[in-house]
PDB file of C-alpha atoms and ligand atoms in Angstrom:
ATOM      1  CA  UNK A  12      -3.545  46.201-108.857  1.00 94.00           C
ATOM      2  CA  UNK A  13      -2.487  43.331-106.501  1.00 96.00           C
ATOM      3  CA  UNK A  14       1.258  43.365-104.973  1.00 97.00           C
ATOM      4  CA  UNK A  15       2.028  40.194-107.616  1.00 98.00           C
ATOM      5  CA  UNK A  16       0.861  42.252-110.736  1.00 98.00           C
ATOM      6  CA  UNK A  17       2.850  45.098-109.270  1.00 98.00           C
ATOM      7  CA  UNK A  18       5.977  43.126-108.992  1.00 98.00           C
ATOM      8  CA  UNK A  19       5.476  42.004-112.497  1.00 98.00           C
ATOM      9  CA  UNK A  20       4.815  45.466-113.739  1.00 98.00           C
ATOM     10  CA  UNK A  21       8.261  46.633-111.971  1.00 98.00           C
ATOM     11  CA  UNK A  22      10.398  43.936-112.817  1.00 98.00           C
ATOM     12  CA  UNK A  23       9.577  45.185-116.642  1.00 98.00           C
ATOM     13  CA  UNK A  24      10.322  48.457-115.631  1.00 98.00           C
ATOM     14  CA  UNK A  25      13.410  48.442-113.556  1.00 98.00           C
ATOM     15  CA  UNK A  26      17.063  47.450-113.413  1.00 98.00           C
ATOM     16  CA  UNK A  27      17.310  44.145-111.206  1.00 98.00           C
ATOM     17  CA  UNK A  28      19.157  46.398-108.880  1.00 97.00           C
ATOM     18  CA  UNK A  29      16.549  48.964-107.912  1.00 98.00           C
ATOM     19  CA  UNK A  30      13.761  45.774-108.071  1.00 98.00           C
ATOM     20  CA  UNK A  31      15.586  44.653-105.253  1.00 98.00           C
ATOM     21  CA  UNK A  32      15.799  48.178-103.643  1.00 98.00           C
ATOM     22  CA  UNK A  33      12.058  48.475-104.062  1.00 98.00           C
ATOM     23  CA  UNK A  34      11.342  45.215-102.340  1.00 98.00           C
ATOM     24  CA  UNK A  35      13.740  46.415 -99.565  1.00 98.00           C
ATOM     25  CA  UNK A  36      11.950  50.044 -99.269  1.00 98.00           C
ATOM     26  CA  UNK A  37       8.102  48.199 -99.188  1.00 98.00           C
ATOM     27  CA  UNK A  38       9.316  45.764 -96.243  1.00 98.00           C
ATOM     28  CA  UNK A  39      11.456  48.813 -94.461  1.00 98.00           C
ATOM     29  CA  UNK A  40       8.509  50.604 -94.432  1.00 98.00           C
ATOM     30  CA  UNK A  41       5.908  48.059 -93.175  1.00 98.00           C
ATOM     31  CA  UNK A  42       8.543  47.982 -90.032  1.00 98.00           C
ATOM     32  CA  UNK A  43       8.506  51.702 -89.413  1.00 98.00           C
ATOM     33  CA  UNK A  44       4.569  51.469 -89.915  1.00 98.00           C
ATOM     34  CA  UNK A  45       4.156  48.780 -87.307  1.00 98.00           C
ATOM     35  CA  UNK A  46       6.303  51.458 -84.915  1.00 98.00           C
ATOM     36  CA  UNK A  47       4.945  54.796 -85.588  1.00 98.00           C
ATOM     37  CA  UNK A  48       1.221  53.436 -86.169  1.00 98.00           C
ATOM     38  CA  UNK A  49       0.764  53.634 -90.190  1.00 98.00           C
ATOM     39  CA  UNK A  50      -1.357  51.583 -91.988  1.00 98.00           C
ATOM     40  CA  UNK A  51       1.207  48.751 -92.698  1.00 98.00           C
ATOM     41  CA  UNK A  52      -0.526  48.063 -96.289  1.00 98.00           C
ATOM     42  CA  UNK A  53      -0.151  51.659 -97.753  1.00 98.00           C
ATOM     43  CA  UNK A  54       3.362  52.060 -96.479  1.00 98.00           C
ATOM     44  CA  UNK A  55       4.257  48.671 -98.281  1.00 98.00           C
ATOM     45  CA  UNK A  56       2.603  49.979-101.871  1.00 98.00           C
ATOM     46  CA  UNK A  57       4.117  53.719-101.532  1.00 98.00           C
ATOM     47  CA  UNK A  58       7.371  51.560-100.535  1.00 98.00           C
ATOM     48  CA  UNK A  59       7.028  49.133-103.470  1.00 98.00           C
ATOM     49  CA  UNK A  60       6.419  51.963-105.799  1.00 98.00           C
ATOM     50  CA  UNK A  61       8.264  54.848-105.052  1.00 98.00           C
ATOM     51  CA  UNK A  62      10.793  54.389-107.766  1.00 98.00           C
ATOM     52  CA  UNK A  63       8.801  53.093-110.422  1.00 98.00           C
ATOM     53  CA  UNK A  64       9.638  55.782-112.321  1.00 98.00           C
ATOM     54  CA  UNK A  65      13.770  56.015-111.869  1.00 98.00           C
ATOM     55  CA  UNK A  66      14.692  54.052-114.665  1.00 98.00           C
ATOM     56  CA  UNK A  67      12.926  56.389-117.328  1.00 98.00           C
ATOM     57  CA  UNK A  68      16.024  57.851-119.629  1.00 97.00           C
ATOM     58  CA  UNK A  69      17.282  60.807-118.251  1.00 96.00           C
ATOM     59  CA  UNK A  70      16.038  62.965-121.326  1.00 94.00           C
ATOM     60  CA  UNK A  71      12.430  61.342-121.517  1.00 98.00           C
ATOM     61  CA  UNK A  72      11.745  62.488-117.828  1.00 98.00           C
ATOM     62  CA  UNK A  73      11.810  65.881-118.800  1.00 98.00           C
ATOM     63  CA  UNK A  74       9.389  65.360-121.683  1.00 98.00           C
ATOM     64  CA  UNK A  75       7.391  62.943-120.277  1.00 98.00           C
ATOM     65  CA  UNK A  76       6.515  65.214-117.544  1.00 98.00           C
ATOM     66  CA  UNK A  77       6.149  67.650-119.546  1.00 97.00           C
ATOM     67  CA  UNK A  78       3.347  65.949-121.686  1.00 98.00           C
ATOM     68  CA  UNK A  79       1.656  64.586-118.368  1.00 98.00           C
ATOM     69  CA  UNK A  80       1.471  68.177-117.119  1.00 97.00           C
ATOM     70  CA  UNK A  81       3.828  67.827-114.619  1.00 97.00           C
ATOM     71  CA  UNK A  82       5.165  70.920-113.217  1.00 96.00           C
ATOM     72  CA  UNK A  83       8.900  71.372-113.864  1.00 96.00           C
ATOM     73  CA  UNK A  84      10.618  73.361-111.238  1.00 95.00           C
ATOM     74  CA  UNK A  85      14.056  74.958-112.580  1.00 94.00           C
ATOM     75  CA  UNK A  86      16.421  72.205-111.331  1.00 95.00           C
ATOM     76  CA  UNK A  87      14.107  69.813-112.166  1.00 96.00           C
ATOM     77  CA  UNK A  88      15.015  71.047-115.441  1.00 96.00           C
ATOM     78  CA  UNK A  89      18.816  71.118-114.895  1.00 95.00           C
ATOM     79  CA  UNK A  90      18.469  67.144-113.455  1.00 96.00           C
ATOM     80  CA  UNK A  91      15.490  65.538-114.535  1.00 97.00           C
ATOM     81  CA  UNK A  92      16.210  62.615-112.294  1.00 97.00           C
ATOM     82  CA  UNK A  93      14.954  64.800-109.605  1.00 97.00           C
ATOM     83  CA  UNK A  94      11.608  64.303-111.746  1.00 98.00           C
ATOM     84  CA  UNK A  95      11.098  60.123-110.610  1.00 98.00           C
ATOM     85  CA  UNK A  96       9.366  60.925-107.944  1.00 98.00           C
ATOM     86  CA  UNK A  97       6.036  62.875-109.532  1.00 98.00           C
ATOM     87  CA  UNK A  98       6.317  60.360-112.664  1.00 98.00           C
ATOM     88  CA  UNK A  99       6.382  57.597-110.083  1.00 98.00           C
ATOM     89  CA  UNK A 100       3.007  58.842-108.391  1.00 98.00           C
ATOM     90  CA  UNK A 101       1.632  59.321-111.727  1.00 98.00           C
ATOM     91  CA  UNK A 102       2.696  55.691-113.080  1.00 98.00           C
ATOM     92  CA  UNK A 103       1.545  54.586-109.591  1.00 98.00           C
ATOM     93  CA  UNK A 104      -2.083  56.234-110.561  1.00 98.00           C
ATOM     94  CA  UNK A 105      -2.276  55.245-114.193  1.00 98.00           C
ATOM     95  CA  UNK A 106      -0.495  52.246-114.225  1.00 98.00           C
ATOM     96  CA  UNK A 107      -0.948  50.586-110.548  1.00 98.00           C
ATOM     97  CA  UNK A 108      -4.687  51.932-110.214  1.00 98.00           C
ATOM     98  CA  UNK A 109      -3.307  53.846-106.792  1.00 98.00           C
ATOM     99  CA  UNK A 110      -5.798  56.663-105.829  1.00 98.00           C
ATOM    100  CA  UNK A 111      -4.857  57.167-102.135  1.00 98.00           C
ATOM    101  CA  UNK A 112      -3.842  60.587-102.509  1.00 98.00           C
ATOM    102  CA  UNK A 113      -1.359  60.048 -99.540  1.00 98.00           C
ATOM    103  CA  UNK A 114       0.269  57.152-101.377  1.00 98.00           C
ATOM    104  CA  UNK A 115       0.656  58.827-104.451  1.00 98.00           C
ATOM    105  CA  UNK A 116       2.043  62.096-102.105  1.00 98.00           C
ATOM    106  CA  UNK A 117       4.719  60.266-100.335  1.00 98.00           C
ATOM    107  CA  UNK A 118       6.086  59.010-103.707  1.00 98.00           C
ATOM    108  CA  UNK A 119       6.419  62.383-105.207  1.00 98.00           C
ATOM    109  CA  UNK A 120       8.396  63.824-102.465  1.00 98.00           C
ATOM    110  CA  UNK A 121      10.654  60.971-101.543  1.00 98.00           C
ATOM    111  CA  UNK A 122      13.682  61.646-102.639  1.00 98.00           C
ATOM    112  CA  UNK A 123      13.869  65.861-101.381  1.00 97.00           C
ATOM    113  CA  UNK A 124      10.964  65.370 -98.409  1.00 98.00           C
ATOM    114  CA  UNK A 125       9.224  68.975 -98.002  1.00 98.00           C
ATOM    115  CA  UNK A 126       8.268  70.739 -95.120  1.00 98.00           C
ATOM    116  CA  UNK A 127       5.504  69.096 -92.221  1.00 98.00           C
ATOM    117  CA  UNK A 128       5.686  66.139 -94.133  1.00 98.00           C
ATOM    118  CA  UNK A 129       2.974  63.628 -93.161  1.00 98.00           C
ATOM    119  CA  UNK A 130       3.642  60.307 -91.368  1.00 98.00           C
ATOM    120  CA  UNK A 131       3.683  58.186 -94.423  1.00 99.00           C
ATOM    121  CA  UNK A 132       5.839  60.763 -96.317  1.00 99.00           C
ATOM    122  CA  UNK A 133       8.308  60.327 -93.939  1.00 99.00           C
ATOM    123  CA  UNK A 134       8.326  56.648 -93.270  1.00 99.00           C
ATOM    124  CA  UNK A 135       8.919  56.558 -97.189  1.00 99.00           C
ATOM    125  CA  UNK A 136      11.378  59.247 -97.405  1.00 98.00           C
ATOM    126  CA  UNK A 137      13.691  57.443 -94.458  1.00 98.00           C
ATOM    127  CA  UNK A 138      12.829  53.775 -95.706  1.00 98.00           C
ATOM    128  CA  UNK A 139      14.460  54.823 -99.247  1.00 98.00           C
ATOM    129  CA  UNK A 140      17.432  55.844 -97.066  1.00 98.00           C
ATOM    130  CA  UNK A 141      18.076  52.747 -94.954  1.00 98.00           C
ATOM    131  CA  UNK A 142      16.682  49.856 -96.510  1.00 98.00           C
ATOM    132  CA  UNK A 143      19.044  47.060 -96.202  1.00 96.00           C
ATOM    133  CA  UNK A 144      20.356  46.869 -99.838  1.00 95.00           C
ATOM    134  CA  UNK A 145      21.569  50.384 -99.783  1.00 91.00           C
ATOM    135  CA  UNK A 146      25.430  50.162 -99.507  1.00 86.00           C
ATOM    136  CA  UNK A 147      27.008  51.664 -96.559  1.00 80.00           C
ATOM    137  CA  UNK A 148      26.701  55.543 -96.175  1.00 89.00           C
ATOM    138  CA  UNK A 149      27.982  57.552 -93.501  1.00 91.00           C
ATOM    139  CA  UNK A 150      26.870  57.327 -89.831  1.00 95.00           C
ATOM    140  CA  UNK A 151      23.797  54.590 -91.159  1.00 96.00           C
ATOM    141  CA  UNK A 152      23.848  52.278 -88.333  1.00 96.00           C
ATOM    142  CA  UNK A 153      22.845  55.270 -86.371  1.00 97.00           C
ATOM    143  CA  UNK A 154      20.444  56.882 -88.920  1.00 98.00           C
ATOM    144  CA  UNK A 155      18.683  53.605 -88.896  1.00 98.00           C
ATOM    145  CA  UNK A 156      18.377  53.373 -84.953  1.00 98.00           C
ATOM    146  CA  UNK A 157      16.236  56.916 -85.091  1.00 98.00           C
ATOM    147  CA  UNK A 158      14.140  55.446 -87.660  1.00 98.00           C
ATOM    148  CA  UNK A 159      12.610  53.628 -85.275  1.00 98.00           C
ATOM    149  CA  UNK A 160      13.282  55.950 -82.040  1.00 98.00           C
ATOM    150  CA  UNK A 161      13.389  58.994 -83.319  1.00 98.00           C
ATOM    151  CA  UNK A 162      11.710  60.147 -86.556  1.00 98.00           C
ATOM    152  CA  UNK A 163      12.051  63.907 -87.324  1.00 98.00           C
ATOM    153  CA  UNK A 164      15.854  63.424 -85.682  1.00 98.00           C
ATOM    154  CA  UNK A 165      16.339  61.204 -88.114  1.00 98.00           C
ATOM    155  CA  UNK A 166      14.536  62.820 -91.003  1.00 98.00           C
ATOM    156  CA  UNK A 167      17.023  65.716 -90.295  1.00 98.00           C
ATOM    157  CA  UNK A 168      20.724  63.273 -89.913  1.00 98.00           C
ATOM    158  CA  UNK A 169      19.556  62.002 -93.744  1.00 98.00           C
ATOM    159  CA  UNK A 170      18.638  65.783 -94.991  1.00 98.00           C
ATOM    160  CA  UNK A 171      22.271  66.611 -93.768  1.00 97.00           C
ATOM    161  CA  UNK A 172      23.887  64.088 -94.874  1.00 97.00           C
ATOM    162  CA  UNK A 173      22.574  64.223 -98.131  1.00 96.00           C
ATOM    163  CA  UNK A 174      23.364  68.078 -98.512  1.00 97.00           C
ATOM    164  CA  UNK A 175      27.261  67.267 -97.076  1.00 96.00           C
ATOM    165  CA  UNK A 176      26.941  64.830 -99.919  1.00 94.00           C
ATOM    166  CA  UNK A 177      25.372  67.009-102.712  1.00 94.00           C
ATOM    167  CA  UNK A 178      28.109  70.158-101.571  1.00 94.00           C
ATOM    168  CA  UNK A 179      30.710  67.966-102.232  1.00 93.00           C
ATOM    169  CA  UNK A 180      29.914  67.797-105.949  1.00 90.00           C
ATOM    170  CA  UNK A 181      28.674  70.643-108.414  1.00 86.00           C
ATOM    171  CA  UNK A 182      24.871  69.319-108.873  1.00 89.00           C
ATOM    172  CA  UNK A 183      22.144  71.410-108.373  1.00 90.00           C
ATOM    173  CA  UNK A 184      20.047  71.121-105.081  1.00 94.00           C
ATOM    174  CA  UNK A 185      16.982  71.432-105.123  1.00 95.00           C
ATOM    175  CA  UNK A 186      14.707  74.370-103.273  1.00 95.00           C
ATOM    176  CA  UNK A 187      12.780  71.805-101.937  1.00 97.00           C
ATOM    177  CA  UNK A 188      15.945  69.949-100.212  1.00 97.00           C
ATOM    178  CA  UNK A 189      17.314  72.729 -99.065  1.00 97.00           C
ATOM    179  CA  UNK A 190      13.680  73.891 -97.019  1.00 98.00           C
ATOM    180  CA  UNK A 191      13.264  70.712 -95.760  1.00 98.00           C
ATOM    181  CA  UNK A 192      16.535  70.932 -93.989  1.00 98.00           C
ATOM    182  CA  UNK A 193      15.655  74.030 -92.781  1.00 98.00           C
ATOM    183  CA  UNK A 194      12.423  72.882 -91.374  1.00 98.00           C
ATOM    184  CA  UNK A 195      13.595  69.491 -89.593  1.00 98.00           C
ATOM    185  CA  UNK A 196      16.470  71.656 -88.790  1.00 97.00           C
ATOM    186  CA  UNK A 197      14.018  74.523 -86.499  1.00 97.00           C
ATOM    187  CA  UNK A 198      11.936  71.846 -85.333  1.00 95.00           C
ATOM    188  CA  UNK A 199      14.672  70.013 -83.555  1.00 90.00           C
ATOM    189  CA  UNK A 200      16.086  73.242 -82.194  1.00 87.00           C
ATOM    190  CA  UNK A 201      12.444  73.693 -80.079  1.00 85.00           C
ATOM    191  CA  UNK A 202      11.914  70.456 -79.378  1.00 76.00           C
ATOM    192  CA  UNK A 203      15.673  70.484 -77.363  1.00 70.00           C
ATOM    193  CA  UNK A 204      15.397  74.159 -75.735  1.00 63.00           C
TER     194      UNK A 204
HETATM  195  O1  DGI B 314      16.025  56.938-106.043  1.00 96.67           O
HETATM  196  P1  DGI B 314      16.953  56.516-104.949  1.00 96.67           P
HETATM  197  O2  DGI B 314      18.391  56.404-105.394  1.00 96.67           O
HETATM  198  O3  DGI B 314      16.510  55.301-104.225  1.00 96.67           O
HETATM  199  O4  DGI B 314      16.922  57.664-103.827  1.00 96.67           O
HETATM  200  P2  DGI B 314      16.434  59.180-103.994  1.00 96.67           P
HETATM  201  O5  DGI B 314      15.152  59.238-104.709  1.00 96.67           O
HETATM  202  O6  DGI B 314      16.489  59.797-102.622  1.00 96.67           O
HETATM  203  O7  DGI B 314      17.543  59.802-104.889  1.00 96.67           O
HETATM  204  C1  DGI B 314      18.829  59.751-104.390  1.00 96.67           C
HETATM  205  C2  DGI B 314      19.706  60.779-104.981  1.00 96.67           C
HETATM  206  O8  DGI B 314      19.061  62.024-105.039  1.00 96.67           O
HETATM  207  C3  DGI B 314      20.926  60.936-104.092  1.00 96.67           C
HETATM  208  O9  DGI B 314      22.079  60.831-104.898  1.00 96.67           O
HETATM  209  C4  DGI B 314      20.775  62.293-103.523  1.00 96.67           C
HETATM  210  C5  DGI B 314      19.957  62.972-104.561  1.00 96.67           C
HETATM  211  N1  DGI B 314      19.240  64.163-104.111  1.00 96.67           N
HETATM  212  C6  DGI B 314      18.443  64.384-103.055  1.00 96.67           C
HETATM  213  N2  DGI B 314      18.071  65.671-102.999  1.00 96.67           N
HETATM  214  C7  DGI B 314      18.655  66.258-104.068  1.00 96.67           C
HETATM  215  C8  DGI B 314      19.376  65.295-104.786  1.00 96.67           C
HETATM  216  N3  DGI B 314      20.091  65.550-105.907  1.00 96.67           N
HETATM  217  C9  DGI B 314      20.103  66.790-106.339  1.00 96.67           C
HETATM  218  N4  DGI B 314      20.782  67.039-107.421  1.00 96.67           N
HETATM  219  N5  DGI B 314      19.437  67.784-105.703  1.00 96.67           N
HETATM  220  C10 DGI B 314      18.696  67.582-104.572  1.00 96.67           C
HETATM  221  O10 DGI B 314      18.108  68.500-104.022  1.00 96.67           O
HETATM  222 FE1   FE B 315      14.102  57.582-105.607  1.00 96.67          FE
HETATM  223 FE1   FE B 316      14.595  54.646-103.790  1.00 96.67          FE
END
């Protein structure tokens, strides 16, 4: 699919809001490819697409993945809207025609990251973050300085600010969160001793 049939395809499926996010994740992460050396075109689709999925209705994530053979972790379960990621890679592949397995990776773990992520799972995971259109959220003018400077430092600022964030309230985290922490979290610890 070209970029104008997926823009038509996601203005169907999303709120005007998130359209606008999307748009602000595919340019945020052309930038970051330019810096860090991705391919500026498959940052700018995983960008574009990453949320294709979030606008599903909270109970027809669970049994739409489900039915697409999805694996459902346990707090997947308990908050389906962790789910929007793997719909959105498979939407991406069956709906989009997207079969760059890397693509279709970095929009599955956008929104809890995972462990040695690759470069493109990254840019996407930090582009959702600090795209321009996301209102203001603690300590981004910073965050979005080591997006460019600095990317497993900054990978780790938005995993701990996002579990501050989540502690605060009684959802679940997910295992996945939580290990990614961990991991960014030991990686900056050798890198600075
Ligand atoms: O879809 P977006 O809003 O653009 O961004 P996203 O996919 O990163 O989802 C953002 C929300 O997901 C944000 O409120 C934090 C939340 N989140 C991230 N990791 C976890 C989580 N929520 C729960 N319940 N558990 C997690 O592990
Ligand atoms: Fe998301
Ligand atoms: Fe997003």
């Amino acid at each position: 699919m070209e970029r104008e049939e997926m823009l038509i395809y996601l203005k169907k499926k999303l709120t005007p809001k998130r359209y606008v996010h999307s748009i602000g994740v595919e340019y945020t992460a052309a930038n970051m490819a330019f810096v860090h050396g991705e391919d500026v075109q498959r940052a700018r689709i995983a960008g574009l697409l990453h949320d294709c999925a979030k606008c599903i209705p909270v109970e027809d994530k669970l049994t739409k993945a489900i039915k697409f053979g999805i694996p459902v972790s346990d707090s997947e379960r308990d908050n389906p809207d962790l789910l929007h990621g793997k719909l959105g890679a498979y939407y991406a592949a069956k709906k989009c025609g997207v079969s760059d397995a890397g693509i279709l990776s970095a929009i599955s773990f956008h929104t809890t990251g995972k462990p040695e992520m690759t470069l493109l799972e990254k840019i996407i995971f930090v582009a959702d973050y600090i795209e321009p259109n996301r209102r203001m959220i603690r300590e981004l003018p910073e965050i979005r300085k080591e997006a460019f400077t600095d990317l497993d430092r900054c990978i780790l600022h938005i995993l701990k600010n996002t579990l501050d964030y989540l502690k605060e309230g009684d959802t679940v985290i997910d295992d996945l969160t939580e290990e990614t922490y961990r991991y960014y979290s030991a990686l900056q610890k050798e890198t600075t001793c």
